[in-house]
PDB file of C-alpha atoms in Angstrom:
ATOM      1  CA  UNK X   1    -209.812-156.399 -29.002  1.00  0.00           C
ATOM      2  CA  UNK X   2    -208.081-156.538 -32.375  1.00  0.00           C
ATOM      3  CA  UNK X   3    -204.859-156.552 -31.053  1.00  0.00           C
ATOM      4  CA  UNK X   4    -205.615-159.660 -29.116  1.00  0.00           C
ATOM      5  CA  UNK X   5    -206.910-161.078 -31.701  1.00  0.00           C
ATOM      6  CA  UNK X   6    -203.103-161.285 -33.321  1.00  0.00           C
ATOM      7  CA  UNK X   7    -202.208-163.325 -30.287  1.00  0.00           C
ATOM      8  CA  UNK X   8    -204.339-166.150 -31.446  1.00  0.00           C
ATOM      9  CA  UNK X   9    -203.857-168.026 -34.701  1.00  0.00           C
ATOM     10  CA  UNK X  10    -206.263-171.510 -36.008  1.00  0.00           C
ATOM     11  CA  UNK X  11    -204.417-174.738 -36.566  1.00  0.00           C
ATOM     12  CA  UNK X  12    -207.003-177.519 -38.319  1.00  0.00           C
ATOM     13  CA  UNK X  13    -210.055-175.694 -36.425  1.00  0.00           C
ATOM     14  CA  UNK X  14    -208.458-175.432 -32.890  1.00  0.00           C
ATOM     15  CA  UNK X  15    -207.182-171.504 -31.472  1.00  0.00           C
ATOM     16  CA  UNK X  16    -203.854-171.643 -30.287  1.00  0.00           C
ATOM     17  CA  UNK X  17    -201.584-169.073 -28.899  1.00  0.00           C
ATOM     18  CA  UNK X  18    -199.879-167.328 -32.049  1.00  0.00           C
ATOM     19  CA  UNK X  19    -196.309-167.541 -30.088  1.00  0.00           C
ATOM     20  CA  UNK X  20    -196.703-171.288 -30.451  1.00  0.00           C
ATOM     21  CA  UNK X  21    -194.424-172.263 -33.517  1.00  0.00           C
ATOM     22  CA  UNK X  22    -196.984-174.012 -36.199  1.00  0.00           C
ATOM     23  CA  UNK X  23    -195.207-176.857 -36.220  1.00  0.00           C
ATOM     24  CA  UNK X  24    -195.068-177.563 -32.766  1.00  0.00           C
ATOM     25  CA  UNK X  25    -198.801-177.923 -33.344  1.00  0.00           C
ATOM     26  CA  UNK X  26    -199.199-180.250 -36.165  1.00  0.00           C
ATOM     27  CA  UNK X  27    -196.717-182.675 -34.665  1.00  0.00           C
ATOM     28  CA  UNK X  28    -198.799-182.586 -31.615  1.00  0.00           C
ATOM     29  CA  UNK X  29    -201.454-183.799 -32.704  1.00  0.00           C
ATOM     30  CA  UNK X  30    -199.472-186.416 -35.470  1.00  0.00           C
ATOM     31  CA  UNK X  31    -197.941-187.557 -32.048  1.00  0.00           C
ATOM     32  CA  UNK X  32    -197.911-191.611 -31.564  1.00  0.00           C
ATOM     33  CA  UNK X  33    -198.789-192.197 -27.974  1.00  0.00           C
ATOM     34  CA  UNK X  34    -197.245-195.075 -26.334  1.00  0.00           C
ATOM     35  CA  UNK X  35    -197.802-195.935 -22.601  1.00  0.00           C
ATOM     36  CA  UNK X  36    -197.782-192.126 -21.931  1.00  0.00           C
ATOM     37  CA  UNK X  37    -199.731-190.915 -18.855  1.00  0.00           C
ATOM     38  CA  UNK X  38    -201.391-187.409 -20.710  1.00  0.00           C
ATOM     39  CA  UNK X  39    -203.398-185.053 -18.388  1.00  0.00           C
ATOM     40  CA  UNK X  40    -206.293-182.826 -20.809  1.00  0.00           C
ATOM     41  CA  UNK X  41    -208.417-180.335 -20.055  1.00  0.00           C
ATOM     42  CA  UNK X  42    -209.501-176.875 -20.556  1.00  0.00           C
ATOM     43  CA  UNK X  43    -207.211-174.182 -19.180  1.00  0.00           C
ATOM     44  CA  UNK X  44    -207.241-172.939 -15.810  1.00  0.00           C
ATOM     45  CA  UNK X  45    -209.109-176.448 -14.636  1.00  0.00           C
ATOM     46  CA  UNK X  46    -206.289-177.982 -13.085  1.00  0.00           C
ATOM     47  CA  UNK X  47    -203.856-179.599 -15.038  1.00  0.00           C
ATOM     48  CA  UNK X  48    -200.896-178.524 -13.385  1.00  0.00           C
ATOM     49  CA  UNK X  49    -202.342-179.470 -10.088  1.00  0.00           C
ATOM     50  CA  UNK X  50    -203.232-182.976 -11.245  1.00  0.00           C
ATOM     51  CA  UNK X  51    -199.356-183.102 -13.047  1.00  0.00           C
ATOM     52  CA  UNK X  52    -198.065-182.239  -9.066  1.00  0.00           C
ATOM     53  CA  UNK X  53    -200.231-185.294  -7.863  1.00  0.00           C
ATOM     54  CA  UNK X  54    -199.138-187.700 -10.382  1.00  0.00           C
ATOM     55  CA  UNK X  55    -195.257-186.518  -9.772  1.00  0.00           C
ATOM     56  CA  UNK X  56    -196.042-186.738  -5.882  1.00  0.00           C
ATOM     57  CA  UNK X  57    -197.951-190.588  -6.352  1.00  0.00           C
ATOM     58  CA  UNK X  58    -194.600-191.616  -8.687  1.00  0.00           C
ATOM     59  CA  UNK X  59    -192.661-190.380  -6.133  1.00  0.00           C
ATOM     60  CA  UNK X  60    -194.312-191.657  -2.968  1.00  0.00           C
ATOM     61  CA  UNK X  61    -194.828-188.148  -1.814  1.00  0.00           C
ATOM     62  CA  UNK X  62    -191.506-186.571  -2.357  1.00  0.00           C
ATOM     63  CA  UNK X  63    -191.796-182.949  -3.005  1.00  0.00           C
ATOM     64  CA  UNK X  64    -190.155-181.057  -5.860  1.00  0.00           C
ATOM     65  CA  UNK X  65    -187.803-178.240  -5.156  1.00  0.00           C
ATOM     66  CA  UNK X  66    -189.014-176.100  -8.146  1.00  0.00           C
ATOM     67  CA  UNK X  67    -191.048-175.661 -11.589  1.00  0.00           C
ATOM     68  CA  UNK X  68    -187.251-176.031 -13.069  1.00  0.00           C
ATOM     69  CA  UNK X  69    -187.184-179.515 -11.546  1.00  0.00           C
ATOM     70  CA  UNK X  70    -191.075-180.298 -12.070  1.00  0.00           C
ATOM     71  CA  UNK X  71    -190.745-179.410 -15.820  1.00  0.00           C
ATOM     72  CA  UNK X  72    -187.867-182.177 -16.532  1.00  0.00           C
ATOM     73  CA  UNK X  73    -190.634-184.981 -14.994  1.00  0.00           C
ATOM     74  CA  UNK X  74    -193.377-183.237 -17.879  1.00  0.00           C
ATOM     75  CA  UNK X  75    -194.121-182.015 -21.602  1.00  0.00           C
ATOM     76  CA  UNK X  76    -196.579-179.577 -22.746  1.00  0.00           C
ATOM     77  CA  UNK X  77    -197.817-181.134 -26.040  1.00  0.00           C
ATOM     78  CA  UNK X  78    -198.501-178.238 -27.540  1.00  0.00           C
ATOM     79  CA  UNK X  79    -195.816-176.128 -26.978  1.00  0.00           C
ATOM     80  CA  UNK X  80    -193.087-178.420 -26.938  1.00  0.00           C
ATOM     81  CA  UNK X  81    -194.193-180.578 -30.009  1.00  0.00           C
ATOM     82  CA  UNK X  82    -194.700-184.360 -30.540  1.00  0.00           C
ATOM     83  CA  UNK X  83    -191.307-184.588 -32.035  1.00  0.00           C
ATOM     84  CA  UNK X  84    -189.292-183.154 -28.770  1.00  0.00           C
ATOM     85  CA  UNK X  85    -191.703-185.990 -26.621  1.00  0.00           C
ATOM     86  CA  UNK X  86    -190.890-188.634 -28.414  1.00  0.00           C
ATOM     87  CA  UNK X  87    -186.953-188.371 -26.972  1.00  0.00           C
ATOM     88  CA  UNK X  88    -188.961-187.960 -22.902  1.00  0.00           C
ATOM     89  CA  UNK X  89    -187.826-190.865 -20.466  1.00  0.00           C
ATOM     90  CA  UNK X  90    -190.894-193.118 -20.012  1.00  0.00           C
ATOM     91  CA  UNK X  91    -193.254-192.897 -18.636  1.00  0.00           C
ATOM     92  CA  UNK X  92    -193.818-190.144 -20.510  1.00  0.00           C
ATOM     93  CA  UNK X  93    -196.277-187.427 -18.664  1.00  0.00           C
ATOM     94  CA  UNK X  94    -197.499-184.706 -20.960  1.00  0.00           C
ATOM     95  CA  UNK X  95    -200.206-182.503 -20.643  1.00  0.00           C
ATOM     96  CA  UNK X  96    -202.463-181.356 -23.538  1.00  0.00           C
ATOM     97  CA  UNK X  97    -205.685-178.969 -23.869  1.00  0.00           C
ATOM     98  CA  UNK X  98    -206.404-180.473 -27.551  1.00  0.00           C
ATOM     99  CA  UNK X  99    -210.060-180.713 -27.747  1.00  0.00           C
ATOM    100  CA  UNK X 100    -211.148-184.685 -27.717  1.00  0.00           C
ATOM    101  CA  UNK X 101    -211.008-185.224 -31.522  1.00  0.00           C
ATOM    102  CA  UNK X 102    -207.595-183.654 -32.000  1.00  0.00           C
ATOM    103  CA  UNK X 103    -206.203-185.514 -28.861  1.00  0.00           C
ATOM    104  CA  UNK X 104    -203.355-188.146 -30.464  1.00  0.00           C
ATOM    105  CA  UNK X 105    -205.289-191.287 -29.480  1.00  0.00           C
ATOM    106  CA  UNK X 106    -203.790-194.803 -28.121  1.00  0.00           C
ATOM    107  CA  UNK X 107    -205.121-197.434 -26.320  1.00  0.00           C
ATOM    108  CA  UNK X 108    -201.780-197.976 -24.603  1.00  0.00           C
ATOM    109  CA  UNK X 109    -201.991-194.446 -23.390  1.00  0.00           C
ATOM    110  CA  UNK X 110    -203.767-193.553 -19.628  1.00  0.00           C
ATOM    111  CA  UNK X 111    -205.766-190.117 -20.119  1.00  0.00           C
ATOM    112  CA  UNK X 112    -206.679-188.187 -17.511  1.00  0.00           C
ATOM    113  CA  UNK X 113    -209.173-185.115 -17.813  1.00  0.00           C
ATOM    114  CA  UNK X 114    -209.786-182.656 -15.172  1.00  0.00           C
ATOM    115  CA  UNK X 115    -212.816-180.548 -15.148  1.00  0.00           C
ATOM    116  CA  UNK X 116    -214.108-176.948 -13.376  1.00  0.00           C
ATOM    117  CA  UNK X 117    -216.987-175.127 -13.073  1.00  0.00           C
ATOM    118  CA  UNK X 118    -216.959-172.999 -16.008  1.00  0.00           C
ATOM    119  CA  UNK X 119    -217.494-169.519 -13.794  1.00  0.00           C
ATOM    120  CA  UNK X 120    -214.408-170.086 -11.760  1.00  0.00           C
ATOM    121  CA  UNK X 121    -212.184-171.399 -15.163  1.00  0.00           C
ATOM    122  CA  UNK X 122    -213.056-167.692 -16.658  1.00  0.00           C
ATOM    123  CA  UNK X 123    -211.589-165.650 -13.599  1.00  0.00           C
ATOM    124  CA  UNK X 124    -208.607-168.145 -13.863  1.00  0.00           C
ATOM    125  CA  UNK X 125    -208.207-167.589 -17.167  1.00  0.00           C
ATOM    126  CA  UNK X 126    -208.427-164.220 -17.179  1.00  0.00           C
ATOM    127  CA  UNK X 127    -205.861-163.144 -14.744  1.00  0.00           C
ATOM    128  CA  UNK X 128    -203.915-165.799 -16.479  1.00  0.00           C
ATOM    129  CA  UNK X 129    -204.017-164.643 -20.340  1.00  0.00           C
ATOM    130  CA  UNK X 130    -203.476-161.058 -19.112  1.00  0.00           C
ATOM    131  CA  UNK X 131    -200.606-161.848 -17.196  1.00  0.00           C
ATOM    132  CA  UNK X 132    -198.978-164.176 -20.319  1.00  0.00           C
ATOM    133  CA  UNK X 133    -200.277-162.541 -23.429  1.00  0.00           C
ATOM    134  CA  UNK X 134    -199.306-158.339 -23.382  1.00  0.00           C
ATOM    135  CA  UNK X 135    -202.422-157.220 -24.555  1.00  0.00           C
ATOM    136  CA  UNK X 136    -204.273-156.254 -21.875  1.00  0.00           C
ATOM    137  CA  UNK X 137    -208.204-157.009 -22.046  1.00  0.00           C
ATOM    138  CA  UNK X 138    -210.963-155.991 -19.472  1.00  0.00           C
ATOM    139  CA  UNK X 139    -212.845-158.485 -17.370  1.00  0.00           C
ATOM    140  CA  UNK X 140    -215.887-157.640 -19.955  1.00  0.00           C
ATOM    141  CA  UNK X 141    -213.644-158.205 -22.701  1.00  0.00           C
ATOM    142  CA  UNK X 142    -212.092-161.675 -21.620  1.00  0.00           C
ATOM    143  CA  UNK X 143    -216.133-162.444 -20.915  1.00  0.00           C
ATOM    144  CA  UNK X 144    -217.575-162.357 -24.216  1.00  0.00           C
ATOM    145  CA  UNK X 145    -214.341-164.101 -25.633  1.00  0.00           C
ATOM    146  CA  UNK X 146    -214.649-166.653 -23.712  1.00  0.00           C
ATOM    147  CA  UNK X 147    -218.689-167.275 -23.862  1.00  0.00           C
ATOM    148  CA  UNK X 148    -218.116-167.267 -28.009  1.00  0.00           C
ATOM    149  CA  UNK X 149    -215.539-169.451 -27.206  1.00  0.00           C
ATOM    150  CA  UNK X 150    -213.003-167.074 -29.585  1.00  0.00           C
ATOM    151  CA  UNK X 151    -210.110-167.425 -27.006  1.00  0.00           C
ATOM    152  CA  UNK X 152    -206.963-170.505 -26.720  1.00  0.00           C
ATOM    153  CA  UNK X 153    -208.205-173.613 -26.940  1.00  0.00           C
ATOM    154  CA  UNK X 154    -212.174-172.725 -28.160  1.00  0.00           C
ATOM    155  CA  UNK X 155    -214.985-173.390 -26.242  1.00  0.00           C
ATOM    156  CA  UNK X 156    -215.394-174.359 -22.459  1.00  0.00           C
ATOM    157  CA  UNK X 157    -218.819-176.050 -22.625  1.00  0.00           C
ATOM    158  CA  UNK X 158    -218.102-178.156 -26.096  1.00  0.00           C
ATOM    159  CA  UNK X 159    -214.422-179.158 -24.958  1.00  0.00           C
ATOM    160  CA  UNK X 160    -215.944-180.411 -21.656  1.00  0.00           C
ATOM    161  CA  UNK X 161    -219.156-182.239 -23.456  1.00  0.00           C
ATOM    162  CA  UNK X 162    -217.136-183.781 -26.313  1.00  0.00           C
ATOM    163  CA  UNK X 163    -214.799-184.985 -23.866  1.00  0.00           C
ATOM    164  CA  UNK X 164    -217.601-186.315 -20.827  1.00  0.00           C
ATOM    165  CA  UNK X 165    -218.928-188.599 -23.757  1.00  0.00           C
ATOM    166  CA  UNK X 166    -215.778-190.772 -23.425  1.00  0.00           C
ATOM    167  CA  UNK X 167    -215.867-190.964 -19.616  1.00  0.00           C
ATOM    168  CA  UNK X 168    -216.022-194.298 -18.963  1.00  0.00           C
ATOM    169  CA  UNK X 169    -213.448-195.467 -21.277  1.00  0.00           C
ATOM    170  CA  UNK X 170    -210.870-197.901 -20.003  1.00  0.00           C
ATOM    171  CA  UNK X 171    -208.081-195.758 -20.778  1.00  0.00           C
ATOM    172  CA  UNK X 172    -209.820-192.572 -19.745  1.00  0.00           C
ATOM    173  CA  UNK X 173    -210.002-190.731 -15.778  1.00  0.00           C
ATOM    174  CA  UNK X 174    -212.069-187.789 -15.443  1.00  0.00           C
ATOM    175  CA  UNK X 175    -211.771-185.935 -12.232  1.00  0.00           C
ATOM    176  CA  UNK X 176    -213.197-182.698 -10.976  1.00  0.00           C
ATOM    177  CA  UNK X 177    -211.060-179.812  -9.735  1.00  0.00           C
ATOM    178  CA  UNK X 178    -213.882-179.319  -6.858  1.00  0.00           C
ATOM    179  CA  UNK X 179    -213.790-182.808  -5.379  1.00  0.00           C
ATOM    180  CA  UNK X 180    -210.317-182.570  -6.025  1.00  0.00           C
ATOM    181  CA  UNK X 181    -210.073-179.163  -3.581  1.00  0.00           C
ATOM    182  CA  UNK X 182    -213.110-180.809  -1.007  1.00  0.00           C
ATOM    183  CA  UNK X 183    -211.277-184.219  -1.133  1.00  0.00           C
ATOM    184  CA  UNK X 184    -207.954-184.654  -2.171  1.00  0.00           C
ATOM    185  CA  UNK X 185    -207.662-188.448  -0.642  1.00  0.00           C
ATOM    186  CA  UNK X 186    -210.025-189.610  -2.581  1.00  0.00           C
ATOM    187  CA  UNK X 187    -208.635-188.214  -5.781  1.00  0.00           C
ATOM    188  CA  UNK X 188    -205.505-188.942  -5.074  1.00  0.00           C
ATOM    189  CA  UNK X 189    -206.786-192.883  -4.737  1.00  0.00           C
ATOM    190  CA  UNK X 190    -208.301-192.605  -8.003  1.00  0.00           C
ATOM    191  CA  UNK X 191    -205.235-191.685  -9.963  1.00  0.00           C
ATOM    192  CA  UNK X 192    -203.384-193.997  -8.077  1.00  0.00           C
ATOM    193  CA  UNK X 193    -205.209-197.253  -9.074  1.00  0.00           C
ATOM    194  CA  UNK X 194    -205.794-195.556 -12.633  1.00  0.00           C
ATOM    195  CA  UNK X 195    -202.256-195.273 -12.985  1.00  0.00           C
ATOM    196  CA  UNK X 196    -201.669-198.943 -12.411  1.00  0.00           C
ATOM    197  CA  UNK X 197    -198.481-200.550 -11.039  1.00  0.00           C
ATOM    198  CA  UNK X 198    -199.685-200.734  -7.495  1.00  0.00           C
ATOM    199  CA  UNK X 199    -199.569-197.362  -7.173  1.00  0.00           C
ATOM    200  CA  UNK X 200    -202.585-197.729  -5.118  1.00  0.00           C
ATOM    201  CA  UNK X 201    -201.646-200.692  -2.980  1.00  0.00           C
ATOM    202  CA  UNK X 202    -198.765-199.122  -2.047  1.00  0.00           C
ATOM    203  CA  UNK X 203    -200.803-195.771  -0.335  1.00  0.00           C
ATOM    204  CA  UNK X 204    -203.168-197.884   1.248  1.00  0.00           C
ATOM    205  CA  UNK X 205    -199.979-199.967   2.776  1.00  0.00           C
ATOM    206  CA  UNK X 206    -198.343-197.203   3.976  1.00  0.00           C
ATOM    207  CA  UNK X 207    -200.415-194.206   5.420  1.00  0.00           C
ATOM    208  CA  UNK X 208    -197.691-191.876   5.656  1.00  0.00           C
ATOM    209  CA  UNK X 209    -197.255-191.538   2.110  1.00  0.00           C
ATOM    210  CA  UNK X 210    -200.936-191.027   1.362  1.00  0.00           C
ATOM    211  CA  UNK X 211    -200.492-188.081   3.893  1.00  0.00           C
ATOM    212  CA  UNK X 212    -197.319-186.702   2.639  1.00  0.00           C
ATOM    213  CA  UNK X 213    -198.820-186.756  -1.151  1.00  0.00           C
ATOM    214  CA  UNK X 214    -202.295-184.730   0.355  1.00  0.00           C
ATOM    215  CA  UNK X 215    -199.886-182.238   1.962  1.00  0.00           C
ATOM    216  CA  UNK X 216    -197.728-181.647  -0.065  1.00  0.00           C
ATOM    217  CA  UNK X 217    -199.969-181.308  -3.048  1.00  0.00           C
ATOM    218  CA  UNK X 218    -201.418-178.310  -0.599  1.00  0.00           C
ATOM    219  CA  UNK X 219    -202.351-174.787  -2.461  1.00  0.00           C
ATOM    220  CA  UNK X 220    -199.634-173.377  -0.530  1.00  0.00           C
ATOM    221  CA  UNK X 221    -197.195-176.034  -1.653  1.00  0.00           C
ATOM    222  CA  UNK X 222    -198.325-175.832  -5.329  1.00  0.00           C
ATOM    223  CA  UNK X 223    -197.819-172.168  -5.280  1.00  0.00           C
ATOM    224  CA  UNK X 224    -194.022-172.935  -4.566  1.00  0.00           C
ATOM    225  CA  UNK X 225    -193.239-175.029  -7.066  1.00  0.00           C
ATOM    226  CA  UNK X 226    -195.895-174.145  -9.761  1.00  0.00           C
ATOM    227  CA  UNK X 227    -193.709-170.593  -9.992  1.00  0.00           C
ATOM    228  CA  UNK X 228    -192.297-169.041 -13.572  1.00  0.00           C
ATOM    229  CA  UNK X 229    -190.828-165.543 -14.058  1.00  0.00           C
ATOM    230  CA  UNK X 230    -191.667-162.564 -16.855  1.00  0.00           C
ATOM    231  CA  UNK X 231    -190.838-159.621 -17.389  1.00  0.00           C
ATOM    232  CA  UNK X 232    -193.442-157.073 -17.214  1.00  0.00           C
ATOM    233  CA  UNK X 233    -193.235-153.787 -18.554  1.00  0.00           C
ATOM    234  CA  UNK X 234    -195.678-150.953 -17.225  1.00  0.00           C
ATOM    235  CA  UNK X 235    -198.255-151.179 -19.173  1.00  0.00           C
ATOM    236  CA  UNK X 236    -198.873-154.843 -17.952  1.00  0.00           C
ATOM    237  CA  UNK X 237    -199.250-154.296 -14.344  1.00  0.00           C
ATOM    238  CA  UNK X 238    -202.854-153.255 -14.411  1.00  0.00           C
ATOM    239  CA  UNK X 239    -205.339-155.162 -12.345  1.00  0.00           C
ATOM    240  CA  UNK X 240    -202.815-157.234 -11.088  1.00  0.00           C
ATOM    241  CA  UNK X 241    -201.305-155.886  -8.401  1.00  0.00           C
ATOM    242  CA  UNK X 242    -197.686-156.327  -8.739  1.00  0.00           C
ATOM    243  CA  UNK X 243    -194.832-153.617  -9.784  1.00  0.00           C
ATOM    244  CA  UNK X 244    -192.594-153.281 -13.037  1.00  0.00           C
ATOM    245  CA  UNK X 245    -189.692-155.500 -13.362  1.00  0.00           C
ATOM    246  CA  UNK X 246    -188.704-159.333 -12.795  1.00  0.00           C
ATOM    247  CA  UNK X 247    -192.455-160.658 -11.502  1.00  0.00           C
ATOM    248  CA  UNK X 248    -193.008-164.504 -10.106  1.00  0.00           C
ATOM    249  CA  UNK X 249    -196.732-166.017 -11.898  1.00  0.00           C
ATOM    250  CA  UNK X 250    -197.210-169.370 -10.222  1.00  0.00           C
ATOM    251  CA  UNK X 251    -199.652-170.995 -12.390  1.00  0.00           C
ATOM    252  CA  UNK X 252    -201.865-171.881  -8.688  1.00  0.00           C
ATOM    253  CA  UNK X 253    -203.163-168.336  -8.188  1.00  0.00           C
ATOM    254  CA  UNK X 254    -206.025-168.909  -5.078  1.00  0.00           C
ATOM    255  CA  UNK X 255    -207.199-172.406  -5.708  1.00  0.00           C
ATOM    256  CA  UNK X 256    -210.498-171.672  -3.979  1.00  0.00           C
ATOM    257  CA  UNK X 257    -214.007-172.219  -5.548  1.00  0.00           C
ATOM    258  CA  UNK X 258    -216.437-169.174  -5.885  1.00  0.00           C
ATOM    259  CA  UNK X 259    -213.648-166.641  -6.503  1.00  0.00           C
ATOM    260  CA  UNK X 260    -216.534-165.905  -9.291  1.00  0.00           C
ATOM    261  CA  UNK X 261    -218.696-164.433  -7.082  1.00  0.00           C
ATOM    262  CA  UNK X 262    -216.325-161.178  -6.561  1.00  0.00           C
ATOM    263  CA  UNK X 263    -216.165-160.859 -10.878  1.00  0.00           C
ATOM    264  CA  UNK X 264    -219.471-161.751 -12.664  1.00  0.00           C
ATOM    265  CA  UNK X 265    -222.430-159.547 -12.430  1.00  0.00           C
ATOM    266  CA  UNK X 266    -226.021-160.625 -12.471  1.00  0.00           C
ATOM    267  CA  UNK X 267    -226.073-160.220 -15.985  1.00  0.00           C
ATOM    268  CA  UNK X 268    -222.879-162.009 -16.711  1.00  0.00           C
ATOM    269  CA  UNK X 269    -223.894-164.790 -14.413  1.00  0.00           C
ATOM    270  CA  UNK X 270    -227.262-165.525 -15.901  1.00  0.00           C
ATOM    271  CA  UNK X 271    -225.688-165.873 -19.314  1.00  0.00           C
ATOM    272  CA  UNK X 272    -223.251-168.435 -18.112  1.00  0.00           C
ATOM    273  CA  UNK X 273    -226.144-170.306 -16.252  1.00  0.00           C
ATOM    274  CA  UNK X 274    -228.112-169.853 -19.571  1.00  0.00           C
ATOM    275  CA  UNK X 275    -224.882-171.527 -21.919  1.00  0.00           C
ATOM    276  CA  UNK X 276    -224.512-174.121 -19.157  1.00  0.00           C
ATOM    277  CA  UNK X 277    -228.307-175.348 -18.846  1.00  0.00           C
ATOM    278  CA  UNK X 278    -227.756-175.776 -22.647  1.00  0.00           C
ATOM    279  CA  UNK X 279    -224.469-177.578 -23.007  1.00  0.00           C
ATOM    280  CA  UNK X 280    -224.137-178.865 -19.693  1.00  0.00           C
ATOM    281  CA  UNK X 281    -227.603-180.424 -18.683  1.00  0.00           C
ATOM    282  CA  UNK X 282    -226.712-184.195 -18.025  1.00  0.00           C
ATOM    283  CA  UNK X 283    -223.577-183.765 -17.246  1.00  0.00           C
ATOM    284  CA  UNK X 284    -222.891-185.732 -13.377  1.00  0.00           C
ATOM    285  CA  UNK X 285    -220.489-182.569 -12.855  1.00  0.00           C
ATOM    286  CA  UNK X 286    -223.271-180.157 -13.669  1.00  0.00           C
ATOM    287  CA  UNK X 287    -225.427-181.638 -10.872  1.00  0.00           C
ATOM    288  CA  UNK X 288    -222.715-181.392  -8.466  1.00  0.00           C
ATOM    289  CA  UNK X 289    -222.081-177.754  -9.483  1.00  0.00           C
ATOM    290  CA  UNK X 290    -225.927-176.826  -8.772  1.00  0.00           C
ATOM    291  CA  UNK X 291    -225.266-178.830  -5.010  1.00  0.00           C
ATOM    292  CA  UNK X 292    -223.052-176.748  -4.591  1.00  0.00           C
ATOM    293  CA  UNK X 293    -224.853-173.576  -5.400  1.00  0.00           C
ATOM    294  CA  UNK X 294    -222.433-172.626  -8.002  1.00  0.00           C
ATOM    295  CA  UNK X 295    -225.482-173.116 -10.443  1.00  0.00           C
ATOM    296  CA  UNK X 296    -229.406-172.305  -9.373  1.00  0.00           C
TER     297      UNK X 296
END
């Protein structure tokens, strides 16, 4: 536990991964927005997904060859810095998981937050962190990190309630990851028309592209281009099933809902249920959640 600790460092009350140079951080959130289309969220929610959607709607439905090729359309605020965005071809499409009050703010800017059952977002994360950070932590571990929120980014259930109280915004989208999975065409209509510039007009003109963008946006498709390599030494391999050497991570790992259901015990799942009635009550996304029997 302590040694993960080390891989996680506080800039102005938000926990960041320590490999992230400090001032990539501060000029992240001193970054001037413009007209920049920036997709937020929690980790493991969807962001990268949503990116794909937004490069497939620019692109009326073109696929991209590879995450080489998708990362020149993108910019991970964070990591990459304000000052290295500032020099990104308009529009300029970053993606951020700043909490809502360290978010660079502009009303020129279109922001687009994705959301995800909180139960699902921890088994992400998990296999996630322990295939990026080398510290190795078990499922039990990664659990009561995350429930304190003392893991990247904080907090789950306050980053998704601090951010739902600016929903309706002009400048703000918030989208689920579920309807996203059940209906793709419909979210794929929403960012459209949110994203201005007849975006929308020109899916509903022209079928073909709507259905190219909904297939090729496809977990399957995703998993293709969403792919990164590491090195993995021995000691990394455990619980996820791959051998030592070269490895591919594609950042879409199932894309289902539920994959929960196989990690939490009772115990573990009443907690979560317990955090969620607290923080979550209210929330339109927590009523779907219970509809759909991920919360009783």
């Amino acid at each position: 536990m302590e040694a993960f600790q080390e891989e996680i460092k506080e800039i102005e009350g938000v926990l960041v991964p320590s490999v992230f140079p400090t001032e990539n951080i501060i000029s992240a959130m001193r970054y001037k927005p413009d007209d920049d289309i920036i997709v937020t969220s929690y980790p493991k929610t969807g962001s990268n997904w949503t990116q794909y959607l937004i490069y497939l709607i620019l692109n009326k439905g073109e696929p991209c060859e590879s995450y080489e090729e998708f990362k020149k359309n993108f910019a991970f605020l964070e990591k990459d810095g304000g000052d290295m965005i500032k020099n990104l071809n308009k529009p300029r499409i970053i993606m951020s998981h700043l909490p809502f009050n360290k978010i660079p703010k502009s009303d020129k800017a279109k922001y687009i937050y994705v959301v995800r059952n909180p139960k699902d977002v921890l088994v992400s994360y998990y296999y996630f962190c322990n295939f990026m950070v080398e510290t190795q932590l078990t499922f039990n571990q990664f659990f009561d990190r995350f429930i304190d929120g003392n893991i990247f980014w904080g907090d789950y259930f306050e980053h998704v309630k601090e951010w739902y109280k600016h929903r309706d915004e002009p400048n703000v989208l918030m989208i689920s990851y579920e309807e996203m999975k059940t209906d793709t065409k419909k979210i794929v209509l929403q960012l459209a028309k949110f994203l201005g510039n007849d975006h929308e007009k020109a899916l509903l003109d022209d079928s073909n592209i709507l259905e190219a963008i909904v297939k090729n946006s496809s977990v399957e498709e995703c998993k293709k281009v969403m792919q990164m390599e590491k090195m993995l030494k021995p000691e990394e391999i455990e619980d996820i099933n791959v051998s030592e050497g070269q490895q591919n991570f594609t950042f879409v790992r199932k894309g289902i809902i539920g994959d929960w259901k196989t990690h939490l015990s009772s115990e573990q799942n009443e907690i979560i249920n317990e955090k969620a009635n607290k923080t979550l009550s209210g929330i339109d996304y927590y009523d779907l959640w219970k509809k759909m029997g991920i919360f009783v």
